[in-house]
Every structure is written in C-alpha cells, then in structure tokens.
JSON list of C-alpha atoms in Angstrom, two decimals:
[
{"chain": "A", "resi": 1, "resn": "MET", "atom": "CA", "xyz": [-19.95, -3.25, -13.96]},
{"chain": "A", "resi": 2, "resn": "THR", "atom": "CA", "xyz": [-18.00, -1.55, -16.75]},
{"chain": "A", "resi": 3, "resn": "THR", "atom": "CA", "xyz": [-19.15, -2.48, -20.28]},
{"chain": "A", "resi": 4, "resn": "ILE", "atom": "CA", "xyz": [-15.98, -2.68, -22.35]},
{"chain": "A", "resi": 5, "resn": "THR", "atom": "CA", "xyz": [-15.10, -4.99, -25.24]},
{"chain": "A", "resi": 6, "resn": "THR", "atom": "CA", "xyz": [-12.00, -3.44, -26.89]},
{"chain": "A", "resi": 7, "resn": "ILE", "atom": "CA", "xyz": [-8.60, -2.09, -25.87]},
{"chain": "A", "resi": 8, "resn": "ASP", "atom": "CA", "xyz": [-9.56, 1.28, -27.35]},
{"chain": "A", "resi": 9, "resn": "ALA", "atom": "CA", "xyz": [-12.47, 1.38, -24.91]},
{"chain": "A", "resi": 10, "resn": "VAL", "atom": "CA", "xyz": [-10.11, 0.47, -22.04]},
{"chain": "A", "resi": 11, "resn": "ILE", "atom": "CA", "xyz": [-7.80, 3.36, -22.95]},
{"chain": "A", "resi": 12, "resn": "LYS", "atom": "CA", "xyz": [-10.76, 5.75, -23.19]},
{"chain": "A", "resi": 13, "resn": "LYS", "atom": "CA", "xyz": [-11.94, 4.75, -19.71]},
{"chain": "A", "resi": 14, "resn": "LEU", "atom": "CA", "xyz": [-8.41, 5.16, -18.32]},
{"chain": "A", "resi": 15, "resn": "ASP", "atom": "CA", "xyz": [-8.29, 8.63, -19.88]},
{"chain": "A", "resi": 16, "resn": "GLU", "atom": "CA", "xyz": [-11.48, 9.50, -17.99]},
{"chain": "A", "resi": 17, "resn": "ILE", "atom": "CA", "xyz": [-10.03, 8.26, -14.69]},
{"chain": "A", "resi": 18, "resn": "ILE", "atom": "CA", "xyz": [-6.81, 10.18, -15.26]},
{"chain": "A", "resi": 19, "resn": "SER", "atom": "CA", "xyz": [-8.68, 13.37, -16.18]},
{"chain": "A", "resi": 20, "resn": "ASP", "atom": "CA", "xyz": [-10.87, 13.12, -13.09]},
{"chain": "A", "resi": 21, "resn": "ALA", "atom": "CA", "xyz": [-7.84, 12.42, -10.87]},
{"chain": "A", "resi": 22, "resn": "ARG", "atom": "CA", "xyz": [-6.07, 15.50, -12.20]},
{"chain": "A", "resi": 23, "resn": "GLN", "atom": "CA", "xyz": [-9.08, 17.67, -11.45]},
{"chain": "A", "resi": 24, "resn": "THR", "atom": "CA", "xyz": [-9.59, 16.27, -7.96]},
{"chain": "A", "resi": 25, "resn": "ASN", "atom": "CA", "xyz": [-5.88, 15.82, -7.08]},
{"chain": "A", "resi": 26, "resn": "SER", "atom": "CA", "xyz": [-6.48, 12.12, -6.47]},
{"chain": "A", "resi": 27, "resn": "ARG", "atom": "CA", "xyz": [-3.48, 9.80, -6.18]},
{"chain": "A", "resi": 28, "resn": "GLN", "atom": "CA", "xyz": [-5.59, 7.11, -7.84]},
{"chain": "A", "resi": 29, "resn": "GLY", "atom": "CA", "xyz": [-4.45, 8.75, -11.05]},
{"chain": "A", "resi": 30, "resn": "TYR", "atom": "CA", "xyz": [-0.88, 7.53, -10.53]},
{"chain": "A", "resi": 31, "resn": "PHE", "atom": "CA", "xyz": [-1.54, 3.87, -11.25]},
{"chain": "A", "resi": 32, "resn": "ALA", "atom": "CA", "xyz": [-4.14, 4.70, -13.91]},
{"chain": "A", "resi": 33, "resn": "ALA", "atom": "CA", "xyz": [-1.51, 6.73, -15.79]},
{"chain": "A", "resi": 34, "resn": "LEU", "atom": "CA", "xyz": [1.05, 3.91, -15.56]},
{"chain": "A", "resi": 35, "resn": "TYR", "atom": "CA", "xyz": [-1.51, 1.30, -16.55]},
{"chain": "A", "resi": 36, "resn": "ARG", "atom": "CA", "xyz": [-2.53, 3.37, -19.58]},
{"chain": "A", "resi": 37, "resn": "ARG", "atom": "CA", "xyz": [1.09, 3.32, -20.80]},
{"chain": "A", "resi": 38, "resn": "MET", "atom": "CA", "xyz": [1.24, -0.47, -20.39]},
{"chain": "A", "resi": 39, "resn": "THR", "atom": "CA", "xyz": [-2.10, -0.96, -22.15]},
{"chain": "A", "resi": 40, "resn": "ILE", "atom": "CA", "xyz": [-1.01, 1.12, -25.13]},
{"chain": "A", "resi": 41, "resn": "ALA", "atom": "CA", "xyz": [2.24, -0.89, -25.31]},
{"chain": "A", "resi": 42, "resn": "VAL", "atom": "CA", "xyz": [0.29, -4.17, -25.38]},
{"chain": "A", "resi": 43, "resn": "GLN", "atom": "CA", "xyz": [-2.02, -2.76, -28.06]},
{"chain": "A", "resi": 44, "resn": "GLN", "atom": "CA", "xyz": [1.01, -1.81, -30.12]},
{"chain": "A", "resi": 45, "resn": "GLY", "atom": "CA", "xyz": [2.36, -5.33, -29.68]},
{"chain": "A", "resi": 46, "resn": "ILE", "atom": "CA", "xyz": [-0.92, -6.72, -31.02]},
{"chain": "A", "resi": 47, "resn": "ASN", "atom": "CA", "xyz": [-0.82, -4.36, -33.99]},
{"chain": "A", "resi": 48, "resn": "GLU", "atom": "CA", "xyz": [2.77, -5.44, -34.71]},
{"chain": "A", "resi": 49, "resn": "ASN", "atom": "CA", "xyz": [1.75, -9.14, -34.69]},
{"chain": "A", "resi": 50, "resn": "ARG", "atom": "CA", "xyz": [3.93, -10.02, -31.71]},
{"chain": "A", "resi": 51, "resn": "PHE", "atom": "CA", "xyz": [1.37, -12.56, -30.50]},
{"chain": "A", "resi": 52, "resn": "LYS", "atom": "CA", "xyz": [0.28, -15.88, -31.95]},
{"chain": "A", "resi": 53, "resn": "ASP", "atom": "CA", "xyz": [-3.40, -15.14, -31.30]},
{"chain": "A", "resi": 54, "resn": "ALA", "atom": "CA", "xyz": [-4.06, -11.40, -31.41]},
{"chain": "A", "resi": 55, "resn": "ALA", "atom": "CA", "xyz": [-7.82, -11.74, -30.83]},
{"chain": "A", "resi": 56, "resn": "ARG", "atom": "CA", "xyz": [-7.26, -13.81, -27.70]},
{"chain": "A", "resi": 57, "resn": "MET", "atom": "CA", "xyz": [-4.71, -11.35, -26.37]},
{"chain": "A", "resi": 58, "resn": "GLU", "atom": "CA", "xyz": [-7.11, -8.46, -26.82]},
{"chain": "A", "resi": 59, "resn": "MET", "atom": "CA", "xyz": [-9.73, -10.50, -24.95]},
{"chain": "A", "resi": 60, "resn": "LEU", "atom": "CA", "xyz": [-7.24, -11.12, -22.14]},
{"chain": "A", "resi": 61, "resn": "ASP", "atom": "CA", "xyz": [-6.29, -7.46, -22.01]},
{"chain": "A", "resi": 62, "resn": "VAL", "atom": "CA", "xyz": [-9.95, -6.38, -21.81]},
{"chain": "A", "resi": 63, "resn": "ILE", "atom": "CA", "xyz": [-10.88, -8.94, -19.12]},
{"chain": "A", "resi": 64, "resn": "PHE", "atom": "CA", "xyz": [-7.73, -8.00, -17.20]},
{"chain": "A", "resi": 65, "resn": "ALA", "atom": "CA", "xyz": [-8.47, -4.27, -17.42]},
{"chain": "A", "resi": 66, "resn": "LYS", "atom": "CA", "xyz": [-12.10, -4.71, -16.43]},
{"chain": "A", "resi": 67, "resn": "ARG", "atom": "CA", "xyz": [-11.07, -6.15, -13.09]},
{"chain": "A", "resi": 68, "resn": "TYR", "atom": "CA", "xyz": [-9.27, -2.90, -12.27]},
{"chain": "A", "resi": 69, "resn": "LEU", "atom": "CA", "xyz": [-11.94, -0.66, -13.81]},
{"chain": "A", "resi": 70, "resn": "ASP", "atom": "CA", "xyz": [-14.75, -2.46, -11.98]},
{"chain": "A", "resi": 71, "resn": "ALA", "atom": "CA", "xyz": [-12.83, -2.28, -8.69]},
{"chain": "A", "resi": 72, "resn": "TYR", "atom": "CA", "xyz": [-12.29, 1.44, -9.25]},
{"chain": "A", "resi": 73, "resn": "GLU", "atom": "CA", "xyz": [-15.99, 2.09, -9.90]},
{"chain": "A", "resi": 74, "resn": "ASN", "atom": "CA", "xyz": [-17.13, -0.10, -7.02]},
{"chain": "A", "resi": 75, "resn": "TYR", "atom": "CA", "xyz": [-14.76, 1.59, -4.59]},
{"chain": "A", "resi": 76, "resn": "ARG", "atom": "CA", "xyz": [-15.98, 5.03, -5.65]},
{"chain": "A", "resi": 77, "resn": "ASN", "atom": "CA", "xyz": [-19.58, 3.90, -5.15]},
{"chain": "A", "resi": 78, "resn": "LYS", "atom": "CA", "xyz": [-18.79, 2.30, -1.77]},
{"chain": "A", "resi": 79, "resn": "LEU", "atom": "CA", "xyz": [-19.48, -1.20, -3.08]},
{"chain": "A", "resi": 80, "resn": "PRO", "atom": "CA", "xyz": [-17.44, -4.28, -2.11]},
{"chain": "A", "resi": 81, "resn": "VAL", "atom": "CA", "xyz": [-14.01, -4.77, -3.70]},
{"chain": "A", "resi": 82, "resn": "THR", "atom": "CA", "xyz": [-11.26, -7.29, -3.10]},
{"chain": "A", "resi": 83, "resn": "SER", "atom": "CA", "xyz": [-9.14, -6.75, -0.01]},
{"chain": "A", "resi": 84, "resn": "GLY", "atom": "CA", "xyz": [-6.10, -6.07, -2.18]},
{"chain": "A", "resi": 85, "resn": "TRP", "atom": "CA", "xyz": [-7.77, -3.27, -4.13]},
{"chain": "A", "resi": 86, "resn": "LYS", "atom": "CA", "xyz": [-9.35, -1.78, -1.03]},
{"chain": "A", "resi": 87, "resn": "THR", "atom": "CA", "xyz": [-5.92, -1.57, 0.60]},
{"chain": "A", "resi": 88, "resn": "ALA", "atom": "CA", "xyz": [-4.40, 0.05, -2.51]},
{"chain": "A", "resi": 89, "resn": "PHE", "atom": "CA", "xyz": [-7.26, 2.53, -2.94]},
{"chain": "A", "resi": 90, "resn": "ASP", "atom": "CA", "xyz": [-7.37, 3.40, 0.77]},
{"chain": "A", "resi": 91, "resn": "ALA", "atom": "CA", "xyz": [-3.64, 4.13, 0.59]},
{"chain": "A", "resi": 92, "resn": "CYS", "atom": "CA", "xyz": [-4.33, 6.91, -1.92]},
{"chain": "A", "resi": 93, "resn": "ASN", "atom": "CA", "xyz": [-5.51, 8.98, 1.06]},
{"chain": "A", "resi": 94, "resn": "ASN", "atom": "CA", "xyz": [-2.19, 8.44, 2.85]},
{"chain": "A", "resi": 95, "resn": "ASN", "atom": "CA", "xyz": [-0.04, 11.57, 2.60]},
{"chain": "A", "resi": 96, "resn": "ASN", "atom": "CA", "xyz": [3.05, 9.74, 3.81]},
{"chain": "A", "resi": 97, "resn": "LEU", "atom": "CA", "xyz": [3.56, 7.43, 0.82]},
{"chain": "A", "resi": 98, "resn": "THR", "atom": "CA", "xyz": [5.81, 8.12, -2.16]},
{"chain": "A", "resi": 99, "resn": "VAL", "atom": "CA", "xyz": [4.57, 8.11, -5.76]},
{"chain": "A", "resi": 100, "resn": "LEU", "atom": "CA", "xyz": [6.55, 4.92, -6.34]},
{"chain": "A", "resi": 101, "resn": "GLN", "atom": "CA", "xyz": [4.79, 3.20, -3.42]},
{"chain": "A", "resi": 102, "resn": "HIS", "atom": "CA", "xyz": [1.41, 4.07, -4.93]},
{"chain": "A", "resi": 103, "resn": "LEU", "atom": "CA", "xyz": [2.49, 2.66, -8.29]},
{"chain": "A", "resi": 104, "resn": "ILE", "atom": "CA", "xyz": [3.79, -0.57, -6.75]},
{"chain": "A", "resi": 105, "resn": "LEU", "atom": "CA", "xyz": [0.57, -0.99, -4.75]},
{"chain": "A", "resi": 106, "resn": "GLY", "atom": "CA", "xyz": [-1.44, -0.92, -7.96]},
{"chain": "A", "resi": 107, "resn": "VAL", "atom": "CA", "xyz": [0.93, -3.23, -9.81]},
{"chain": "A", "resi": 108, "resn": "ASN", "atom": "CA", "xyz": [0.96, -5.68, -6.87]},
{"chain": "A", "resi": 109, "resn": "THR", "atom": "CA", "xyz": [-2.81, -6.09, -6.84]},
{"chain": "A", "resi": 110, "resn": "HIS", "atom": "CA", "xyz": [-3.37, -6.02, -10.57]},
{"chain": "A", "resi": 111, "resn": "ILE", "atom": "CA", "xyz": [-0.68, -8.52, -11.53]},
{"chain": "A", "resi": 112, "resn": "ASN", "atom": "CA", "xyz": [-0.63, -10.82, -8.51]},
{"chain": "A", "resi": 113, "resn": "LEU", "atom": "CA", "xyz": [-4.43, -11.07, -8.24]},
{"chain": "A", "resi": 114, "resn": "ASP", "atom": "CA", "xyz": [-6.22, -9.87, -11.37]},
{"chain": "A", "resi": 115, "resn": "LEU", "atom": "CA", "xyz": [-3.93, -11.27, -14.04]},
{"chain": "A", "resi": 116, "resn": "SER", "atom": "CA", "xyz": [-4.20, -14.90, -12.99]},
{"chain": "A", "resi": 117, "resn": "ILE", "atom": "CA", "xyz": [-8.00, -14.63, -12.79]},
{"chain": "A", "resi": 118, "resn": "ALA", "atom": "CA", "xyz": [-8.19, -12.94, -16.20]},
{"chain": "A", "resi": 119, "resn": "ALA", "atom": "CA", "xyz": [-5.93, -15.53, -17.84]},
{"chain": "A", "resi": 120, "resn": "ALA", "atom": "CA", "xyz": [-7.97, -18.43, -16.45]},
{"chain": "A", "resi": 121, "resn": "GLU", "atom": "CA", "xyz": [-11.19, -16.79, -17.62]},
{"chain": "A", "resi": 122, "resn": "THR", "atom": "CA", "xyz": [-9.80, -16.11, -21.09]},
{"chain": "A", "resi": 123, "resn": "ALA", "atom": "CA", "xyz": [-8.60, -19.68, -21.60]},
{"chain": "A", "resi": 124, "resn": "PRO", "atom": "CA", "xyz": [-10.31, -22.13, -19.21]},
{"chain": "A", "resi": 125, "resn": "GLY", "atom": "CA", "xyz": [-9.18, -25.71, -18.72]},
{"chain": "A", "resi": 126, "resn": "GLU", "atom": "CA", "xyz": [-6.26, -27.00, -20.76]},
{"chain": "A", "resi": 127, "resn": "LYS", "atom": "CA", "xyz": [-6.64, -24.11, -23.22]},
{"chain": "A", "resi": 128, "resn": "VAL", "atom": "CA", "xyz": [-4.70, -21.93, -20.80]},
{"chain": "A", "resi": 129, "resn": "LEU", "atom": "CA", "xyz": [-1.49, -23.80, -21.70]},
{"chain": "A", "resi": 130, "resn": "ASP", "atom": "CA", "xyz": [-1.86, -22.73, -25.34]},
{"chain": "A", "resi": 131, "resn": "MET", "atom": "CA", "xyz": [-1.61, -19.12, -24.21]},
{"chain": "A", "resi": 132, "resn": "GLN", "atom": "CA", "xyz": [1.76, -19.35, -22.47]},
{"chain": "A", "resi": 133, "resn": "TYR", "atom": "CA", "xyz": [3.89, -18.01, -25.35]},
{"chain": "A", "resi": 134, "resn": "ASP", "atom": "CA", "xyz": [1.71, -14.95, -25.84]},
{"chain": "A", "resi": 135, "resn": "TYR", "atom": "CA", "xyz": [1.48, -14.44, -22.08]},
{"chain": "A", "resi": 136, "resn": "GLU", "atom": "CA", "xyz": [5.26, -14.40, -21.78]},
{"chain": "A", "resi": 137, "resn": "GLN", "atom": "CA", "xyz": [5.59, -11.89, -24.61]},
{"chain": "A", "resi": 138, "resn": "ILE", "atom": "CA", "xyz": [4.01, -9.30, -22.35]},
{"chain": "A", "resi": 139, "resn": "ASN", "atom": "CA", "xyz": [7.01, -9.59, -20.01]},
{"chain": "A", "resi": 140, "resn": "ASP", "atom": "CA", "xyz": [9.22, -8.21, -22.77]},
{"chain": "A", "resi": 141, "resn": "ILE", "atom": "CA", "xyz": [6.74, -5.43, -23.54]},
{"chain": "A", "resi": 142, "resn": "ILE", "atom": "CA", "xyz": [6.55, -4.33, -19.89]},
{"chain": "A", "resi": 143, "resn": "ALA", "atom": "CA", "xyz": [10.34, -4.55, -19.53]},
{"chain": "A", "resi": 144, "resn": "SER", "atom": "CA", "xyz": [10.77, -2.26, -22.51]},
{"chain": "A", "resi": 145, "resn": "LEU", "atom": "CA", "xyz": [8.83, 0.44, -20.66]},
{"chain": "A", "resi": 146, "resn": "THR", "atom": "CA", "xyz": [10.97, 0.42, -17.50]},
{"chain": "A", "resi": 147, "resn": "GLY", "atom": "CA", "xyz": [13.56, 2.98, -18.61]},
{"chain": "A", "resi": 148, "resn": "GLU", "atom": "CA", "xyz": [10.88, 5.27, -20.01]},
{"chain": "A", "resi": 149, "resn": "VAL", "atom": "CA", "xyz": [8.84, 5.15, -16.81]},
{"chain": "A", "resi": 150, "resn": "GLN", "atom": "CA", "xyz": [11.90, 5.83, -14.67]},
{"chain": "A", "resi": 151, "resn": "ASP", "atom": "CA", "xyz": [12.70, 8.84, -16.84]},
{"chain": "A", "resi": 152, "resn": "LYS", "atom": "CA", "xyz": [9.21, 10.10, -15.99]},
{"chain": "A", "resi": 153, "resn": "LEU", "atom": "CA", "xyz": [9.79, 9.45, -12.29]},
{"chain": "A", "resi": 154, "resn": "THR", "atom": "CA", "xyz": [12.99, 11.48, -12.28]},
{"chain": "A", "resi": 155, "resn": "LYS", "atom": "CA", "xyz": [10.78, 14.49, -13.02]},
{"chain": "A", "resi": 156, "resn": "VAL", "atom": "CA", "xyz": [8.68, 13.67, -9.97]},
{"chain": "A", "resi": 157, "resn": "TRP", "atom": "CA", "xyz": [11.74, 13.06, -7.77]},
{"chain": "A", "resi": 158, "resn": "TRP", "atom": "CA", "xyz": [14.88, 14.63, -9.23]},
{"chain": "A", "resi": 159, "resn": "PRO", "atom": "CA", "xyz": [17.51, 12.79, -7.09]},
{"chain": "A", "resi": 160, "resn": "LEU", "atom": "CA", "xyz": [16.51, 9.56, -8.86]},
{"chain": "A", "resi": 161, "resn": "ARG", "atom": "CA", "xyz": [18.47, 10.72, -11.90]},
{"chain": "A", "resi": 162, "resn": "LEU", "atom": "CA", "xyz": [21.65, 10.93, -9.81]},
{"chain": "A", "resi": 163, "resn": "LEU", "atom": "CA", "xyz": [21.02, 7.51, -8.27]},
{"chain": "A", "resi": 164, "resn": "ARG", "atom": "CA", "xyz": [20.47, 6.02, -11.74]},
{"chain": "A", "resi": 165, "resn": "ASN", "atom": "CA", "xyz": [23.83, 7.37, -12.86]},
{"chain": "A", "resi": 166, "resn": "ILE", "atom": "CA", "xyz": [25.58, 6.00, -9.78]},
{"chain": "A", "resi": 167, "resn": "ALA", "atom": "CA", "xyz": [23.92, 2.58, -10.14]},
{"chain": "A", "resi": 168, "resn": "ASN", "atom": "CA", "xyz": [24.47, 2.45, -13.92]},
{"chain": "A", "resi": 169, "resn": "ASN", "atom": "CA", "xyz": [20.74, 1.74, -14.29]},
{"chain": "A", "resi": 170, "resn": "LYS", "atom": "CA", "xyz": [21.08, -1.64, -12.55]},
{"chain": "A", "resi": 171, "resn": "GLN", "atom": "CA", "xyz": [17.78, -0.96, -10.76]},
{"chain": "A", "resi": 172, "resn": "ASP", "atom": "CA", "xyz": [16.05, -1.41, -14.14]},
{"chain": "A", "resi": 173, "resn": "ALA", "atom": "CA", "xyz": [16.96, -5.08, -13.98]},
{"chain": "A", "resi": 174, "resn": "VAL", "atom": "CA", "xyz": [15.64, -5.29, -10.40]},
{"chain": "A", "resi": 175, "resn": "ILE", "atom": "CA", "xyz": [12.30, -3.79, -11.39]},
{"chain": "A", "resi": 176, "resn": "ASN", "atom": "CA", "xyz": [12.01, -6.01, -14.45]},
{"chain": "A", "resi": 177, "resn": "PHE", "atom": "CA", "xyz": [12.80, -9.08, -12.33]},
{"chain": "A", "resi": 178, "resn": "SER", "atom": "CA", "xyz": [10.18, -8.13, -9.75]},
{"chain": "A", "resi": 179, "resn": "ILE", "atom": "CA", "xyz": [7.48, -7.75, -12.40]},
{"chain": "A", "resi": 180, "resn": "THR", "atom": "CA", "xyz": [8.57, -10.91, -14.20]},
{"chain": "A", "resi": 181, "resn": "ALA", "atom": "CA", "xyz": [8.56, -12.87, -10.94]},
{"chain": "A", "resi": 182, "resn": "ALA", "atom": "CA", "xyz": [5.06, -11.60, -10.18]},
{"chain": "A", "resi": 183, "resn": "ARG", "atom": "CA", "xyz": [3.86, -12.59, -13.65]},
{"chain": "A", "resi": 184, "resn": "LYS", "atom": "CA", "xyz": [5.37, -16.07, -13.24]},
{"chain": "A", "resi": 185, "resn": "ALA", "atom": "CA", "xyz": [3.46, -16.49, -9.99]},
{"chain": "A", "resi": 186, "resn": "ALA", "atom": "CA", "xyz": [0.30, -15.21, -11.68]},
{"chain": "A", "resi": 187, "resn": "TRP", "atom": "CA", "xyz": [0.79, -17.72, -14.50]},
{"chain": "A", "resi": 188, "resn": "ALA", "atom": "CA", "xyz": [1.10, -20.60, -12.03]},
{"chain": "A", "resi": 189, "resn": "ASN", "atom": "CA", "xyz": [-2.11, -19.44, -10.33]},
{"chain": "A", "resi": 190, "resn": "ALA", "atom": "CA", "xyz": [-3.82, -19.06, -13.71]},
{"chain": "A", "resi": 191, "resn": "ILE", "atom": "CA", "xyz": [-3.11, -22.70, -14.60]},
{"chain": "A", "resi": 192, "resn": "ALA", "atom": "CA", "xyz": [-4.55, -23.81, -11.27]},
{"chain": "A", "resi": 193, "resn": "LEU", "atom": "CA", "xyz": [-7.63, -21.55, -11.49]},
{"chain": "A", "resi": 194, "resn": "ALA", "atom": "CA", "xyz": [-8.35, -22.62, -15.07]},
{"chain": "A", "resi": 195, "resn": "ASN", "atom": "CA", "xyz": [-8.70, -26.23, -13.95]},
{"chain": "A", "resi": 196, "resn": "GLU", "atom": "CA", "xyz": [-10.50, -25.84, -10.61]},
{"chain": "A", "resi": 197, "resn": "THR", "atom": "CA", "xyz": [-14.17, -26.19, -9.73]},
{"chain": "A", "resi": 198, "resn": "ASP", "atom": "CA", "xyz": [-16.07, -23.04, -8.80]},
{"chain": "A", "resi": 199, "resn": "GLY", "atom": "CA", "xyz": [-15.73, -23.78, -5.10]},
{"chain": "A", "resi": 200, "resn": "GLN", "atom": "CA", "xyz": [-12.01, -24.47, -5.37]},
{"chain": "A", "resi": 201, "resn": "LYS", "atom": "CA", "xyz": [-11.57, -21.37, -7.50]},
{"chain": "A", "resi": 202, "resn": "ASN", "atom": "CA", "xyz": [-13.31, -19.10, -4.99]},
{"chain": "A", "resi": 203, "resn": "ASN", "atom": "CA", "xyz": [-11.14, -20.41, -2.15]},
{"chain": "A", "resi": 204, "resn": "HIS", "atom": "CA", "xyz": [-8.00, -20.04, -4.24]},
{"chain": "A", "resi": 205, "resn": "ILE", "atom": "CA", "xyz": [-8.86, -16.44, -5.20]},
{"chain": "A", "resi": 206, "resn": "HIS", "atom": "CA", "xyz": [-9.49, -15.61, -1.55]},
{"chain": "A", "resi": 207, "resn": "THR", "atom": "CA", "xyz": [-6.06, -17.02, -0.65]},
{"chain": "A", "resi": 208, "resn": "ILE", "atom": "CA", "xyz": [-4.35, -14.99, -3.40]},
{"chain": "A", "resi": 209, "resn": "ASP", "atom": "CA", "xyz": [-6.20, -11.87, -2.28]},
{"chain": "A", "resi": 210, "resn": "GLN", "atom": "CA", "xyz": [-5.01, -12.31, 1.29]},
{"chain": "A", "resi": 211, "resn": "THR", "atom": "CA", "xyz": [-1.42, -12.77, 0.09]},
{"chain": "A", "resi": 212, "resn": "VAL", "atom": "CA", "xyz": [-1.71, -9.63, -2.06]},
{"chain": "A", "resi": 213, "resn": "THR", "atom": "CA", "xyz": [-3.07, -7.69, 0.91]},
{"chain": "A", "resi": 214, "resn": "GLY", "atom": "CA", "xyz": [-0.15, -8.81, 3.05]},
{"chain": "A", "resi": 215, "resn": "LEU", "atom": "CA", "xyz": [2.29, -7.64, 0.38]},
{"chain": "A", "resi": 216, "resn": "ALA", "atom": "CA", "xyz": [0.42, -4.33, 0.13]},
{"chain": "A", "resi": 217, "resn": "ASN", "atom": "CA", "xyz": [0.69, -3.75, 3.86]},
{"chain": "A", "resi": 218, "resn": "GLY", "atom": "CA", "xyz": [4.42, -4.39, 3.59]},
{"chain": "A", "resi": 219, "resn": "ILE", "atom": "CA", "xyz": [4.67, -1.80, 0.81]},
{"chain": "A", "resi": 220, "resn": "ILE", "atom": "CA", "xyz": [2.80, 0.73, 2.95]},
{"chain": "A", "resi": 221, "resn": "ASN", "atom": "CA", "xyz": [4.81, -0.03, 6.10]},
{"chain": "A", "resi": 222, "resn": "PRO", "atom": "CA", "xyz": [8.18, -1.45, 4.98]},
{"chain": "A", "resi": 223, "resn": "GLY", "atom": "CA", "xyz": [9.87, -1.00, 8.36]},
{"chain": "A", "resi": 224, "resn": "PHE", "atom": "CA", "xyz": [11.71, 1.69, 10.30]},
{"chain": "A", "resi": 225, "resn": "PHE", "atom": "CA", "xyz": [14.88, 2.00, 8.23]},
{"chain": "A", "resi": 226, "resn": "VAL", "atom": "CA", "xyz": [13.17, 1.90, 4.83]},
{"chain": "A", "resi": 227, "resn": "ASN", "atom": "CA", "xyz": [10.60, 4.39, 6.08]},
{"chain": "A", "resi": 228, "resn": "MET", "atom": "CA", "xyz": [13.44, 6.75, 7.00]},
{"chain": "A", "resi": 229, "resn": "LEU", "atom": "CA", "xyz": [14.78, 6.53, 3.45]},
{"chain": "A", "resi": 230, "resn": "LEU", "atom": "CA", "xyz": [11.31, 7.04, 1.99]},
{"chain": "A", "resi": 231, "resn": "LYS", "atom": "CA", "xyz": [10.85, 10.09, 4.17]},
{"chain": "A", "resi": 232, "resn": "ALA", "atom": "CA", "xyz": [13.80, 11.67, 2.35]},
{"chain": "A", "resi": 233, "resn": "VAL", "atom": "CA", "xyz": [12.26, 10.70, -0.98]},
{"chain": "A", "resi": 234, "resn": "ARG", "atom": "CA", "xyz": [8.95, 12.34, -0.04]},
{"chain": "A", "resi": 235, "resn": "PHE", "atom": "CA", "xyz": [10.77, 15.52, 0.97]},
{"chain": "A", "resi": 236, "resn": "PHE", "atom": "CA", "xyz": [12.17, 15.99, -2.54]},
{"chain": "A", "resi": 237, "resn": "GLU", "atom": "CA", "xyz": [9.11, 14.76, -4.43]},
{"chain": "A", "resi": 238, "resn": "ASN", "atom": "CA", "xyz": [6.97, 17.13, -6.41]},
{"chain": "A", "resi": 239, "resn": "LYS", "atom": "CA", "xyz": [3.94, 17.82, -4.20]},
{"chain": "A", "resi": 240, "resn": "ASP", "atom": "CA", "xyz": [1.56, 18.67, -7.07]},
{"chain": "A", "resi": 241, "resn": "ILE", "atom": "CA", "xyz": [-0.50, 15.48, -7.54]},
{"chain": "A", "resi": 242, "resn": "GLY", "atom": "CA", "xyz": [-2.07, 16.61, -10.80]},
{"chain": "A", "resi": 243, "resn": "LYS", "atom": "CA", "xyz": [1.34, 17.50, -12.25]},
{"chain": "A", "resi": 244, "resn": "ASN", "atom": "CA", "xyz": [2.78, 14.15, -11.14]},
{"chain": "A", "resi": 245, "resn": "ILE", "atom": "CA", "xyz": [-0.03, 12.33, -12.92]},
{"chain": "A", "resi": 246, "resn": "THR", "atom": "CA", "xyz": [0.76, 14.28, -16.07]},
{"chain": "A", "resi": 247, "resn": "LEU", "atom": "CA", "xyz": [4.45, 13.46, -15.74]},
{"chain": "A", "resi": 248, "resn": "ILE", "atom": "CA", "xyz": [3.74, 9.72, -15.44]},
{"chain": "A", "resi": 249, "resn": "SER", "atom": "CA", "xyz": [1.25, 9.73, -18.34]}
]
C-alpha cells in the first residue's frame, strides 16, 4: 500500500508514474497526467481558501488519490484490484482505443467508484453531510479545467480544433455535465456508504464496481457506428505515446 499523507506527496507519486510511462510508452500515463492536473487544481483551491474545511479536503484528496495509486501498484505487481480498475488498466494494452477513451476509462472508475468510498471514509456517519458544500466546490474546479484539457487534446488529435470551432465549444458543457452527473451519483453513494455496516458497505461497493465495469466495457466497445467514428479519430491521432502524455500533462 502507498504511504502518502499530503497532496504534495500525491503529486510526487503521479510524477513518478508519468515519468515511468513516458519511458516505457505506457498508456497508463494518460490518466495519470490528467489526474495530476486535477490534483494540482484542487490543491490550488485549498490554498485559495475555496473550501470551508481545508484540512478535511486535503484528507479527502489524499484518501481519494491513494485508491488509484494503490490500484496502480497492485496491478503492476499482479495483485488483486477492483474489477473497474482491472478493466481500465487492461485496456491500456489495447491499440484500438483513442486517447480520449483511455482518459474516460480512468475518470469513470476513479469518480464513480473511488470517490464515493473516499468521501465516506473521510467523513463517516452523519459527518458526511457537513462535507457537501466543499465536495460540490470540486465540480467547479474540474469544470474550469475542461477547456484547457481540450486544448491539450487538440495537439494529440488536430481535427478536434476544427470540431470545436464548428460546435462553438458546446461539447465543453457536455463533458462538464457528464463529470458533474458522475460526481452527483458518487455523492449519493457516499452518503449511503457512510451510514452502512461493514457487511452492507462491502456489498454496496461490489455493486458499484460491477456498474463501473459495465460502463467501462461500453466505453471500450461503444457499438459499430461509434467505433467507425473512433477509427477515424485514431487514424489522425499522434501515435507517439510518450509525446501524448507530455501534451496532456
């Protein structure tokens, strides 16, 4: 298990994962690079006093990050991981997926599964309700990154810039809604998990994990027509994995 107690330590560990992924041309670096950006944004929010309880938010961020970092280490060492993370990590060996699919796979598992568990662990019982305002502040922080991240992705896949111009950046709102909807579901699960017995909690986590895995499989195999569109995306994508990681970072 990863021994980490501060956001600075989380960022340092993410830097190590990203550096290793660049050297080994591992697609696992895609989500790590995106997650690093989000972690730094949350840290900045803490430093700017955007949260009512900064210490609690750092604790949440660390517990949240550790679930991903532990899954990453366990997977590398062939130890058990949740079904959702195994599906996302296994997909990194799939040459037929786009960079965006890899990013969404990581976000799907980390928000839909890990965030609710981390929130319940940070504030068990009725205490979880006191955290709602600060929890919702993160939605605004993540939303503020959307345009910046898409600018990075246009360097990975240049036609995206043209599509953004045609759509007048309306897809930003779609992405923000998708993340916000996932966080709302995670919050509902967090409230439930925070007030359940250990046995109930284990069953609930298993159910969430199975749902996350189903979503992941849909991201990997979205159907014939979407796959045809994604095939065109892959054709124009930069094929240099290490360079793509750098562009996302």
